Structures are given as structure tokens and as C-alpha cells.
Short mmCIF file of C-alpha atoms in Angstrom, two decimals:
data_model
loop_
_atom_site.label_atom_id
_atom_site.label_comp_id
_atom_site.label_asym_id
_atom_site.label_seq_id
_atom_site.Cartn_x
_atom_site.Cartn_y
_atom_site.Cartn_z
CA GLY A 147 101.98 243.00 283.81
CA GLN A 148 98.22 244.26 284.59
CA GLN A 149 95.71 243.93 282.37
CA LEU A 150 91.88 244.91 282.41
CA ASN A 151 89.30 242.95 280.37
CA GLN A 152 86.24 245.14 279.33
CA SER A 153 83.03 243.91 277.87
CA PRO A 154 81.33 244.07 275.89
CA GLN A 155 83.71 245.10 273.16
CA SER A 156 80.77 246.74 271.22
CA MET A 157 77.16 247.52 271.67
CA PHE A 158 74.30 248.57 269.10
CA ILE A 159 71.28 249.81 270.89
CA GLN A 160 68.33 252.00 270.13
CA GLU A 161 67.85 255.29 271.36
CA GLY A 162 66.17 255.59 274.62
CA GLU A 163 67.91 252.14 276.10
CA ASP A 164 70.09 251.68 279.04
CA VAL A 165 73.48 250.40 278.59
CA SER A 166 76.02 248.72 280.90
CA MET A 167 79.63 247.68 280.53
CA ASN A 168 82.38 246.66 282.68
CA CYS A 169 85.85 245.65 283.45
CA THR A 170 87.66 243.27 285.44
CA SER A 171 91.21 242.85 286.61
CA SER A 172 93.65 240.32 287.65
CA SER A 173 94.97 242.27 290.37
CA ILE A 174 93.67 245.10 292.71
CA PHE A 175 93.37 248.59 291.45
CA ASN A 176 92.77 251.60 294.30
CA THR A 177 91.56 253.68 291.42
CA TRP A 178 88.87 253.02 288.82
CA LEU A 179 88.08 255.87 285.81
CA TRP A 180 85.69 255.87 283.21
CA TYR A 181 86.78 257.82 279.98
CA LYS A 182 84.59 258.52 276.50
CA GLN A 183 86.67 259.07 273.32
CA ASP A 184 85.09 260.85 270.10
CA PRO A 185 86.69 259.76 266.95
CA GLY A 186 89.71 261.66 266.48
CA GLU A 187 90.29 263.38 270.04
CA GLY A 188 91.63 262.57 273.45
CA PRO A 189 89.52 260.82 276.06
CA VAL A 190 87.61 262.73 278.28
CA LEU A 191 87.04 261.63 282.04
CA LEU A 192 83.61 260.79 282.98
CA ILE A 193 83.63 259.30 286.39
CA ALA A 194 86.52 258.74 288.79
CA LEU A 195 86.13 255.72 291.62
CA TYR A 196 88.33 256.01 294.53
CA LYS A 197 86.99 253.34 297.17
CA ALA A 198 85.73 250.00 297.00
CA GLY A 199 82.21 249.77 296.98
CA GLU A 200 82.04 253.42 295.84
CA LEU A 201 78.84 254.18 293.52
CA THR A 202 78.99 257.59 291.81
CA SER A 203 76.79 259.32 289.21
CA ASN A 204 77.52 261.79 286.58
CA GLY A 205 73.84 262.52 284.98
CA ARG A 206 72.65 259.60 283.66
CA LEU A 207 75.87 257.80 283.78
CA THR A 208 76.68 255.47 286.97
CA ALA A 209 79.71 253.65 287.81
CA GLN A 210 80.46 251.39 290.59
CA PHE A 211 83.89 250.46 292.21
CA GLY A 212 83.48 247.00 292.89
CA ILE A 213 84.05 245.45 296.63
CA THR A 214 86.61 243.08 295.51
CA ARG A 215 88.90 246.22 293.87
CA LYS A 216 89.15 243.84 290.91
CA ASP A 217 85.95 245.17 288.79
CA SER A 218 84.15 248.09 287.92
CA PHE A 219 80.88 248.88 285.65
CA LEU A 220 79.40 251.75 284.07
CA ASN A 221 75.62 252.25 283.17
CA ILE A 222 74.39 254.74 281.10
CA SER A 223 70.40 255.34 281.38
CA ALA A 224 68.13 256.43 278.65
CA SER A 225 70.88 256.66 275.72
CA ILE A 226 70.66 259.66 273.25
CA PRO A 227 72.81 260.09 269.99
CA SER A 228 75.39 262.25 271.86
CA ASP A 229 76.28 258.92 273.67
CA VAL A 230 77.82 257.45 270.83
CA GLY A 231 81.79 257.01 271.10
CA ILE A 232 84.06 254.54 272.76
CA TYR A 233 84.48 254.01 276.29
CA PHE A 234 87.27 252.94 278.21
CA CYS A 235 87.82 251.95 281.71
CA ALA A 236 91.04 252.71 283.69
CA GLY A 237 92.80 251.26 286.72
CA GLN A 238 95.67 252.46 288.69
CA GLY A 239 97.05 250.10 291.28
CA GLY A 240 98.73 251.28 294.62
CA GLY A 241 101.70 253.56 294.28
CA ALA A 242 101.86 253.04 290.51
CA GLN A 243 101.46 256.03 288.44
CA LYS A 244 100.47 255.05 285.30
CA LEU A 245 97.17 253.84 284.32
CA VAL A 246 96.11 250.65 282.80
CA PHE A 247 93.48 250.81 280.03
CA GLY A 248 90.91 248.32 279.09
CA GLN A 249 90.33 247.51 275.40
CA GLY A 250 87.34 250.08 274.96
CA THR A 251 83.47 249.65 274.40
CA ARG A 252 81.99 251.07 271.15
CA LEU A 253 78.59 252.11 271.45
CA THR A 254 76.65 252.74 268.56
CA ILE A 255 72.85 253.96 268.80
CA ASN A 256 70.09 253.63 266.47
CA PRO A 257 68.01 256.77 266.27
CA GLY B 15 90.03 273.46 284.78
CA ALA B 16 92.65 270.53 284.40
CA VAL B 17 92.98 271.26 280.43
CA VAL B 18 95.58 269.76 278.46
CA SER B 19 96.50 271.30 275.50
CA GLN B 20 98.36 269.29 272.82
CA HIS B 21 99.84 270.93 269.47
CA PRO B 22 99.25 270.26 266.37
CA SER B 23 96.43 268.06 266.19
CA TRP B 24 97.43 266.54 262.86
CA VAL B 25 100.55 266.58 260.85
CA ILE B 26 102.00 265.05 257.88
CA CYS B 27 105.59 264.51 257.39
CA LYS B 28 107.84 262.68 254.91
CA SER B 29 109.95 259.34 255.58
CA GLY B 30 113.04 260.33 257.45
CA THR B 31 112.07 263.57 258.99
CA SER B 32 111.42 264.71 262.58
CA VAL B 33 108.41 265.62 263.97
CA LYS B 34 107.66 267.30 267.22
CA ILE B 35 104.72 267.10 269.36
CA GLU B 36 103.94 269.64 272.34
CA CYS B 37 101.81 268.59 275.36
CA ARG B 38 101.02 271.84 277.89
CA SER B 39 99.24 271.95 281.05
CA LEU B 40 97.03 275.03 280.79
CA ASP B 41 95.75 275.79 284.29
CA PHE B 42 98.35 273.65 286.18
CA GLN B 43 101.69 272.48 286.75
CA ALA B 44 102.60 268.82 286.17
CA THR B 45 105.66 267.17 287.07
CA THR B 46 104.96 264.45 285.44
CA MET B 47 103.07 263.64 281.98
CA PHE B 48 102.33 260.37 279.78
CA TRP B 49 102.70 259.90 276.35
CA TYR B 50 100.40 257.47 274.72
CA ARG B 51 100.01 255.99 271.58
CA GLN B 52 96.57 254.63 269.65
CA PHE B 53 96.22 252.54 266.79
CA PRO B 54 92.95 252.60 264.74
CA LYS B 55 89.98 250.74 267.00
CA LYS B 56 92.58 250.27 269.68
CA SER B 57 93.16 250.90 273.46
CA LEU B 58 95.70 253.30 274.48
CA MET B 59 99.13 252.26 274.83
CA LEU B 60 101.42 253.92 277.41
CA MET B 61 104.78 254.71 275.58
CA ALA B 62 106.48 256.65 278.55
CA THR B 63 106.29 258.83 281.50
CA SER B 64 107.79 262.23 281.14
CA ASN B 65 109.46 263.75 284.26
CA GLU B 66 110.20 267.36 284.54
CA GLY B 67 113.73 267.86 284.93
CA SER B 68 114.90 264.22 284.47
CA LYS B 69 115.15 261.86 282.02
CA ALA B 70 111.82 260.07 280.95
CA THR B 71 110.70 256.30 281.69
CA TYR B 72 110.09 254.01 278.72
CA GLU B 73 107.80 251.20 278.76
CA GLN B 74 109.12 248.06 277.35
CA GLY B 75 109.44 248.14 273.62
CA VAL B 76 109.65 251.87 273.04
CA GLU B 77 112.78 252.91 271.65
CA LYS B 78 114.05 255.99 273.30
CA ASP B 79 116.04 256.98 270.73
CA LYS B 80 113.38 257.29 268.34
CA PHE B 81 110.75 258.84 270.68
CA LEU B 82 112.66 261.61 272.24
CA ILE B 83 110.84 263.43 275.59
CA ASN B 84 111.80 266.54 276.80
CA HIS B 85 109.97 267.79 279.73
CA ALA B 86 111.92 270.86 280.34
CA SER B 87 109.12 273.18 282.51
CA LEU B 88 106.58 272.18 284.71
CA THR B 89 103.60 272.94 282.04
CA LEU B 90 105.34 271.52 278.73
CA SER B 91 106.33 268.42 277.57
CA THR B 92 107.56 267.81 274.01
CA LEU B 93 107.65 264.54 272.18
CA THR B 94 109.91 264.30 268.91
CA VAL B 95 109.58 261.45 266.44
CA THR B 96 112.88 261.14 265.05
CA SER B 97 113.61 259.72 261.14
CA ALA B 98 109.95 258.92 260.87
CA HIS B 99 108.77 256.23 259.23
CA PRO B 100 105.25 255.11 257.75
CA GLU B 101 104.37 252.34 260.60
CA ASP B 102 105.02 255.42 262.99
CA SER B 103 102.13 256.82 261.59
CA SER B 104 99.34 256.88 264.35
CA PHE B 105 97.32 258.75 266.79
CA TYR B 106 99.49 260.17 269.64
CA ILE B 107 98.07 261.62 272.92
CA CYS B 108 99.57 263.02 276.00
CA SER B 109 98.06 263.43 279.68
CA ALA B 110 98.80 264.82 282.88
CA ARG B 111 97.48 264.96 286.40
CA ASP B 112 96.49 268.20 288.45
CA GLY B 113 96.83 266.35 291.67
CA GLY B 114 98.86 263.68 293.39
CA ARG B 115 99.50 260.13 292.53
CA GLY B 116 95.78 259.34 292.76
CA SER B 117 94.19 262.10 290.75
CA PRO B 118 92.72 261.28 287.46
CA LEU B 119 94.60 261.73 284.39
CA HIS B 120 93.51 264.36 281.89
CA PHE B 121 93.84 264.09 278.16
CA GLY B 122 95.08 266.40 275.72
CA ASN B 123 93.17 265.88 272.00
CA GLY B 124 95.67 263.56 270.39
CA THR B 125 97.84 264.55 267.22
CA ARG B 126 97.13 262.72 264.21
CA LEU B 127 100.73 261.89 262.64
CA THR B 128 100.75 260.43 259.01
CA VAL B 129 104.08 259.58 257.60
CA THR B 130 104.28 259.45 253.67
#
């Protein structure tokens, strides 16, 4: 079945640093989504991407839908303590209702 | 908008009992809802797709007789874990779309199930 490879699995950074994470797929997706999950809660949608090459921002977050439709990245600029959490990418193929999730990137920020 | 509410947020039950988890779309109608399971420090694993007015579609390896899904209305899906065992202890999360197939999924806050 479809699989997403998300990297890095974890990141330990200083407050104020920029963060970059990415996902790659063995197959093409029509939609890429990025979610953040805090402990004990459900994932919250950060950014949705619908077109190859699309670059979308949400505050300090920027995500891009790769031209090949097999990858996406998420950048966080000037990290702050509340950015701590687990970030998941998710992709959806044509005609499929269900999402495929990456393994997650656990972000830890040292003040 | 696009709020998905899940209840309860946590539950502790004894082995052999059944537990029902509710998932509601508060400000939109959802003909399809999705149930996920998440183990500690792991990603979300799709268990089943809940279809309003018809049978749920289960992913490979998920026991449909153990995880009963009912989607009786456009705003409510329920997951019942029957004859619970300690290995059923997990974080269960539901989700739904507020639009067509291409629209993003919105998630509930999850239910932490502990079976003693």
C-alpha cells in the first residue's frame, strides 16, 4: 500500500531557530496536509495543499506541494515554545477518501 | 467551523466489558467519518471508514466484530469496543470532512481507553 516517509523523526532545537521537515511518497498524491498533535489531543490541521508546486503559508509556517506530487515540506520560522509537539504529514490519492499519514516529527525546543 | 467532538475523552474499563465512543460533527454534516487508533509515539492507523446509513469499511487486520461502528445520522458515528482486553488500550481518534473528497480531515480530541 501507499507509504509516506517523514523525516526527521525528531528534532531538538533552540528557541528562535528555523525548522524544516519533509515527507516523500512512493506514489502520487493529489492532496498534502500537515497536522500538529499535542499530547493527549487529536491532530490539528495546519496547512492544506492541493496543487503541485503550491506554496502556502500560515503565519510562521510554510509548506509546499512538490512538483512531482510525491513530496512535501513544512518549514517553521523563528520557533517558539508553543511549537513543541508532533507534526504529521498526510497525503490523499486520487479518488481515495482516506489519508495516509507519515510517521511524525517530534519537535522539542530548548528555551 | 469544522468542529469534531469526541466523547468521552478518557475511559477506564474492566476486561470483558464493552465501551462506546461517540464522534460528532458539530457544525457540519458528515456522510463519512474515519476512526483511527494511535499507539504511544506512533502515527495514526486507520481502523475503519464509517458510512452513514450503511456498513462500515474496515481496514485489513481490524476485527469488525470487536470494533463495532454505527453511523446512524449525518452528525454521529459511534465506535464500540466489545469484550475489551488490555491490548485494546490505546488512543482512539475520529475524523470527518466538512466538504467533498478533496477537503481536509478534521479530528476529534481523541479518547484514551485503558482496559484493566
